[in-house]
Short mmCIF file of C-alpha atoms in Angstrom, two decimals:
data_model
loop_
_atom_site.label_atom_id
_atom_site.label_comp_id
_atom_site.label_asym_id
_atom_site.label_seq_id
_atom_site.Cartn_x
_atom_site.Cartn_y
_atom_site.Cartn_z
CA UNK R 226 11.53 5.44 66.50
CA UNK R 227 13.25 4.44 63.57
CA UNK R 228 11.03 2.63 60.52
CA UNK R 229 11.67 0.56 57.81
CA UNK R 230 9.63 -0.46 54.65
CA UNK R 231 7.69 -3.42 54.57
CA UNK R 232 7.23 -4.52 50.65
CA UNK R 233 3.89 -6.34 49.82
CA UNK R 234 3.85 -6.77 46.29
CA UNK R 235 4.98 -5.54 43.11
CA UNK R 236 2.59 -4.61 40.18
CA UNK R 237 1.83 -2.21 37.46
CA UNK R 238 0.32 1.13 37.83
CA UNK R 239 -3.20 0.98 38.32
CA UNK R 240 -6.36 3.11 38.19
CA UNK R 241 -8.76 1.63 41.64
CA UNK R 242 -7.75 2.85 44.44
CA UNK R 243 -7.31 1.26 47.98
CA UNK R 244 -10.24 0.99 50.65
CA UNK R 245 -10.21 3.52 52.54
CA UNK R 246 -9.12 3.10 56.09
CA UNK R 247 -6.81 -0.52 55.24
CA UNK R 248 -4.12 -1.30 57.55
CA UNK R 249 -1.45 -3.53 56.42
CA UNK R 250 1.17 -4.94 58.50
CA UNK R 251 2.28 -3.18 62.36
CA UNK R 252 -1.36 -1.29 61.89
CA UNK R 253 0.02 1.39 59.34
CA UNK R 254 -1.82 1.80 56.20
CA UNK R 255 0.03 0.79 52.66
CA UNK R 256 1.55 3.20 50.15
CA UNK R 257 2.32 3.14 47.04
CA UNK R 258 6.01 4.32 45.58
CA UNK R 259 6.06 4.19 41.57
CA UNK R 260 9.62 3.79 39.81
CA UNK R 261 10.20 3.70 36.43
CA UNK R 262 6.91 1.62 35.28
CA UNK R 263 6.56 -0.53 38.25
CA UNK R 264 4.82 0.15 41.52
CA UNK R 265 5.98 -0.47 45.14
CA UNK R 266 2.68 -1.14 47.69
CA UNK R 267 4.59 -0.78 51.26
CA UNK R 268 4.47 -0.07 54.70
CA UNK R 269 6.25 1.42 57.29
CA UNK R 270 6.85 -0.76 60.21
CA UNK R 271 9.15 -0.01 63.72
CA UNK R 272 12.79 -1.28 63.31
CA UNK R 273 12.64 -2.81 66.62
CA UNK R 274 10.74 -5.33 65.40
CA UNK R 275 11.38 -5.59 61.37
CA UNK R 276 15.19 -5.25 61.49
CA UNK R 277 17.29 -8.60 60.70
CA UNK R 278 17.98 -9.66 64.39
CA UNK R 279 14.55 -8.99 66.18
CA UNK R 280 12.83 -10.01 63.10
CA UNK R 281 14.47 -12.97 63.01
CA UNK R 282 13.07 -13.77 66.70
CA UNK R 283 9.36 -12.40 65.93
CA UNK R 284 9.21 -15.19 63.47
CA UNK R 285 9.48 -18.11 65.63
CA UNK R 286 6.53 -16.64 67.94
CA UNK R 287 3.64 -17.96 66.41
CA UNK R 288 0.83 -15.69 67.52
CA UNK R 289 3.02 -12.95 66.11
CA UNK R 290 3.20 -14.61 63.14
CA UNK R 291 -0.64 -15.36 62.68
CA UNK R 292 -1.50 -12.04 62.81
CA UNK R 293 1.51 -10.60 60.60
CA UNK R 294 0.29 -13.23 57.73
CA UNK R 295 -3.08 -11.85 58.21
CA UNK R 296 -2.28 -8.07 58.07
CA UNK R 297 -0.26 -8.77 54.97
CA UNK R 298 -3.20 -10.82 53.45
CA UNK R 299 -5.23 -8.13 53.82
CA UNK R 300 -3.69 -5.66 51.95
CA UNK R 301 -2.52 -8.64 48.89
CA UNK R 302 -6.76 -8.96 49.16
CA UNK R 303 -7.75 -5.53 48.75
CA UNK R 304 -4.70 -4.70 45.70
CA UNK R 305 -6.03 -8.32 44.02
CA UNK R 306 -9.91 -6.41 44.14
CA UNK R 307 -7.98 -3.47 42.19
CA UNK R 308 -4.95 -4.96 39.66
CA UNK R 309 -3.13 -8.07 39.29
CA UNK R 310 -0.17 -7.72 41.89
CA UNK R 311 2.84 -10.00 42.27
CA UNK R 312 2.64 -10.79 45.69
CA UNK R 313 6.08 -10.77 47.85
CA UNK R 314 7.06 -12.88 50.39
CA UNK R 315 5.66 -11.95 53.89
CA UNK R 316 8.60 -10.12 55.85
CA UNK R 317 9.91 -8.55 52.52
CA UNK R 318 11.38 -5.17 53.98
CA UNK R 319 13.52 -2.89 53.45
CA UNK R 320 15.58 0.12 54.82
CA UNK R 321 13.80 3.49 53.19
CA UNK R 322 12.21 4.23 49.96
CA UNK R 323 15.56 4.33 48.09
CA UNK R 324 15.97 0.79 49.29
CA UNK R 325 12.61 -0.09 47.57
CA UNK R 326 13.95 1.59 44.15
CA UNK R 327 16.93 -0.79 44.14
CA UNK R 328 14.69 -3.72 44.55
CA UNK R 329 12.22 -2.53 41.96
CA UNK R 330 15.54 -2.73 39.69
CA UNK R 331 17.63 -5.48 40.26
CA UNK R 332 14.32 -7.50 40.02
CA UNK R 333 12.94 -5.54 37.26
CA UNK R 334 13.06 -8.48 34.46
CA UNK R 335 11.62 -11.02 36.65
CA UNK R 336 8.69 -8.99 38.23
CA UNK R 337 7.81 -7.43 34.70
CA UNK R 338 7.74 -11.30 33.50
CA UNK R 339 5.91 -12.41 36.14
CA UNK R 340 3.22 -9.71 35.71
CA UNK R 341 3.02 -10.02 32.31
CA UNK R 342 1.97 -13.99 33.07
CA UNK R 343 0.11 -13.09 35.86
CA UNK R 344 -1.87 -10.33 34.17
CA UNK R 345 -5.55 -11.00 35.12
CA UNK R 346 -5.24 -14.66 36.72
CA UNK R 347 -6.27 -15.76 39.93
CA UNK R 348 -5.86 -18.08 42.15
CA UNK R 349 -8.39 -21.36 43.36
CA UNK R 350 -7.15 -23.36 46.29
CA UNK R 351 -8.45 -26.91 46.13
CA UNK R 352 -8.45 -29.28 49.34
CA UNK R 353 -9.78 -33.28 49.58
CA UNK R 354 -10.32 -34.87 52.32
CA UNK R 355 -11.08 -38.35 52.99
CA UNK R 356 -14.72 -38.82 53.91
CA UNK R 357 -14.29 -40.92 56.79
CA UNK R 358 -10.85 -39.80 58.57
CA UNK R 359 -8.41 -42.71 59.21
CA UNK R 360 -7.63 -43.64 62.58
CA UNK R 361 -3.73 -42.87 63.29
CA UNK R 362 -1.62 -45.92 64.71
CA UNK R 363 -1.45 -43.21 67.63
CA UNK R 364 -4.75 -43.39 68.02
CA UNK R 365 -5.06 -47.09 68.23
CA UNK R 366 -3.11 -47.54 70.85
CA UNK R 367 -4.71 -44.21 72.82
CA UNK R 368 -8.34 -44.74 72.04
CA UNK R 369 -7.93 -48.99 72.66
CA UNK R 370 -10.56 -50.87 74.70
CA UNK R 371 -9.69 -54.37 73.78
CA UNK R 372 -8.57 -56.68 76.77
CA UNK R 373 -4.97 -55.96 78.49
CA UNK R 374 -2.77 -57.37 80.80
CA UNK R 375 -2.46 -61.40 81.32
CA UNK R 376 -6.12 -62.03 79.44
CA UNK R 377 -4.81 -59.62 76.59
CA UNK R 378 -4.87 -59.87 73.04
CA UNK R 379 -3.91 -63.17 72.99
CA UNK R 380 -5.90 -64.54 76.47
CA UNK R 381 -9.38 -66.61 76.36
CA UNK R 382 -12.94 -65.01 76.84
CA UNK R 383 -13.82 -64.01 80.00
CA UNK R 384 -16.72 -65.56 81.60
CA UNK R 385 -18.72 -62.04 81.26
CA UNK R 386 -18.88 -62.60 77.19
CA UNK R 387 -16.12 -59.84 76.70
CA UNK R 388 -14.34 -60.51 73.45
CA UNK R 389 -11.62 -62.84 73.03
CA UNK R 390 -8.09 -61.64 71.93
CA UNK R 391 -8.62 -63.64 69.05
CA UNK R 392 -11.84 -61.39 68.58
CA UNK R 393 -10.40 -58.49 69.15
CA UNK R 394 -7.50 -58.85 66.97
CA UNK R 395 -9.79 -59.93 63.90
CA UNK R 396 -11.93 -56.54 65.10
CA UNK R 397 -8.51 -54.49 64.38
CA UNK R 398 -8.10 -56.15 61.45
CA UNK R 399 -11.86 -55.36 60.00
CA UNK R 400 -10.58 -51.82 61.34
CA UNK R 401 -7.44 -51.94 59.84
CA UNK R 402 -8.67 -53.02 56.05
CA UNK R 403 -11.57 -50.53 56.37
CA UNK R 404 -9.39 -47.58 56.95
CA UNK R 405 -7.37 -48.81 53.56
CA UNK R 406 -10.36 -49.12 51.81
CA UNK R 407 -11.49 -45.63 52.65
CA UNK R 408 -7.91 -43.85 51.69
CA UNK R 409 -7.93 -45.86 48.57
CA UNK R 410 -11.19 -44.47 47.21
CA UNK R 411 -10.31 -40.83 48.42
CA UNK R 412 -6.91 -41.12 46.72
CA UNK R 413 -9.41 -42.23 43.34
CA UNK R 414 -11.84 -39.48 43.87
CA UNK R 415 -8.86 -36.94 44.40
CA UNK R 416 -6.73 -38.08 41.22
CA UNK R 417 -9.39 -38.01 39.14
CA UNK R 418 -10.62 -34.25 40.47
CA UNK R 419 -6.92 -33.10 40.12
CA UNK R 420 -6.94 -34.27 36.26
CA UNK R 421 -9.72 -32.40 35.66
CA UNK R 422 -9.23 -29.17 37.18
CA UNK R 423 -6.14 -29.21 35.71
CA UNK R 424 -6.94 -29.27 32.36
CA UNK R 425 -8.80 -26.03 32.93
CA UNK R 426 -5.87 -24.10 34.81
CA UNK R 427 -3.28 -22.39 33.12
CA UNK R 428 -0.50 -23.35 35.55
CA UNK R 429 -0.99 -25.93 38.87
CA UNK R 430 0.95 -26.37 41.92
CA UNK R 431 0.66 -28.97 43.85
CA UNK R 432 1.27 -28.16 47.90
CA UNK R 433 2.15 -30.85 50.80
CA UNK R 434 -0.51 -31.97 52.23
CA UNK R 435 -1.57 -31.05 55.40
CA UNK R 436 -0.03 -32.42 58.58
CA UNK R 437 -3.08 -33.21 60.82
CA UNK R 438 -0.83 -32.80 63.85
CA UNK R 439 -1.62 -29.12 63.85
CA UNK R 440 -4.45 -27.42 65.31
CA UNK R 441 -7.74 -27.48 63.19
CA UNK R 442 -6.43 -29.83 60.35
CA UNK R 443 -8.58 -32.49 59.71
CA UNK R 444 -6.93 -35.84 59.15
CA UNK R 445 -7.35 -37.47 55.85
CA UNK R 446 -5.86 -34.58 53.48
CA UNK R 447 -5.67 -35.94 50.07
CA UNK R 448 -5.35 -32.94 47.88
CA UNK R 449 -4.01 -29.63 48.66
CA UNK R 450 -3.30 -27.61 44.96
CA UNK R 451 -3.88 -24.53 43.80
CA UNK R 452 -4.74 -23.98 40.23
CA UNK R 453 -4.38 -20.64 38.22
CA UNK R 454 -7.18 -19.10 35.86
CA UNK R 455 -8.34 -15.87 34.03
CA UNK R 456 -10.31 -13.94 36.50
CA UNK R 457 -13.42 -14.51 34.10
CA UNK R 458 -13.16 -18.24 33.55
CA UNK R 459 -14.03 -18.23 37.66
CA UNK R 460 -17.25 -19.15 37.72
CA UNK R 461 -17.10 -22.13 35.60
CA UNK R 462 -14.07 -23.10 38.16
CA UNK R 463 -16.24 -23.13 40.68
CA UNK R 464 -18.94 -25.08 39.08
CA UNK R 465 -16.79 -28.14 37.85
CA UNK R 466 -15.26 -28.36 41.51
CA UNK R 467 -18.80 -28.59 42.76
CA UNK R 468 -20.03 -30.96 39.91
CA UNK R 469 -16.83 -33.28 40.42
CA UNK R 470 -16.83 -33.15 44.17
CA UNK R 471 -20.81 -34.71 44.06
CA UNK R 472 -19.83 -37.25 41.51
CA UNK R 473 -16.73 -38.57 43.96
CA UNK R 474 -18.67 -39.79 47.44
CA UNK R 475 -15.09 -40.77 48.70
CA UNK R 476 -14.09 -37.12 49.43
CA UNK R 477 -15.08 -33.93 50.67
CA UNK R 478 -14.01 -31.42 48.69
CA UNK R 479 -12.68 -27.38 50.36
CA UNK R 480 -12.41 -24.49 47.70
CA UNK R 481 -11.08 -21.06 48.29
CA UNK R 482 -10.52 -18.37 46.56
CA UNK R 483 -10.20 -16.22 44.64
CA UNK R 484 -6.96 -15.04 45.72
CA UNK R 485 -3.66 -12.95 44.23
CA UNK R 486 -1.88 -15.68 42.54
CA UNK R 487 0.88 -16.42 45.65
CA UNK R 488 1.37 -19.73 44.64
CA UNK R 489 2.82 -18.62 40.95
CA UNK R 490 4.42 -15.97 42.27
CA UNK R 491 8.02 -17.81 42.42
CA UNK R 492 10.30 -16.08 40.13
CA UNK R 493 12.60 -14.58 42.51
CA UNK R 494 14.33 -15.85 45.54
CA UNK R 495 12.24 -13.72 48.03
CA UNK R 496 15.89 -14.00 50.72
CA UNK R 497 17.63 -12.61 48.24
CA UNK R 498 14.59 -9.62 47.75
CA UNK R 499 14.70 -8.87 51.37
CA UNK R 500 18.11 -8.05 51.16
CA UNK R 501 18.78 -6.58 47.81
CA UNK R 502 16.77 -3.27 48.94
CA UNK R 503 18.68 -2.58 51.90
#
């Protein structure tokens, strides 16, 4: 079976060495390839899933995906325990080791910038949430009980003392303005945590929030950043989220981390790196 070389990250030779028994991506364990001051961490993976058609396919199946991102993940974990590594972008691969080499040098000057900023930083991920998720207009109409059909909205009380539609309506309304109320103090509480955590990051990036459509989102995202520190400035990270999250009752406030710094990790079109290797 014929194999190609899935790339994880770039960084500079380091001393730790990698847990012993890791698997990275396709179940094979990660290698390292040094060239000329920089250092390769890669794979091998089967080209009958990692060339450019069938690779193409694998990554509209989703459960393929999921546990691709999380092999990959793994290994970015264990090299961030280690060194500071530029992360690359999942599905980075190329054709042998000699394709590696050529990627390690027509990118040289932008990974050896980006690990010279990178040197020693990690990353925080920040998430708000409104405390009280908003009903959607979706949900209105799903989740309804108010009176229907010829007595609806705009019909008299019945004779059992069920609500008028001129009861009901003022009921949505309540409804309606207490929903506003709610995202307005969340959007507060999460401006006001975003100024502050970001005059203690070196660099921020601010993501799209999350679409509650999808599985296990809440609804109500406010904030979804990421925020970029020296490793050792952590633990005062930490405590201002938690200080600043009790002091705004509007939100509920998510932190991860520490994690290799992918959001800052954008100095290179990662298309482009797939490619330039092969």
């Amino acid at each position: 079976m014929t194999e190609l070389c899935y790339v994880y990250a770039v960084t500079r030779p380091f001393d730790g060495t990698l847990p012993e028994g890791l698997a990275g991506v396709a179940g094979t364990p990660p290698r390292l390839l040094a060239h000329d001051g920089l250092l390769a961490v890669l794979g091998d993976v089967p080209a009958d899933d990692f060339s450019e058609e069938p690779l193409r396919a694998r990554l509209e199946d989703l459960d393929w995906l999921t546990s691709t991102a999380r092999a990959h993940e793994a290994v970015i974990g264990a090299l961030a325990a280690v060194t500071s590594p530029l992360p690359l972008r999942l599905a980075t691969v190329c054709n042998d080791d000699g394709g590696v080499r050529r990627l390690l040098d027509s990118g040289r000057e932008r990974f050896t910038r980006c690990l010279e900023r990178l040197d020693g930083r990690v990353e925080w991920g920040v998430k708000a949430y409104a405390r009280e998720a908003p009903e959607s207009p979706r949900d209105d109409a799903t989740t309804s009980t108010g009176p229907k059909g010829p007595t609806g909205p705009t019909g008299p009380a019945g004779p059992t003392g069920a609500p008028s539609g001129r009861d009901y309506l003022r009921q949505r309304l309540r409804q309606r303005n207490a929903r506003s109320s709610i995202l307005a103090e969340a959007d507060t509480g999460s401006r006001l945590l975003h100024q502050e955590l970001s005059r203690l990051a070196e660099d921020v990036r601010v993501h799209r929030l999350q679409d509650a459509r999808l599985p296990g989102v809440p609804r109500g995202n406010v904030l979804n950043a990421a925020y970029l520190l020296p490793r050792e400035q952590s633990g005062a990270f930490v405590e201002e989220v938690r200080r600043l999250g009790a002091r705004s009752p509007g939100i509920r406030v998510e932190l991860t981390g520490p994690w290799a710094p992918y959001s800052f990790a954008d100095v290179t079109d990662p298309a482009r790196e797939g490619s330039e290797g092969r």
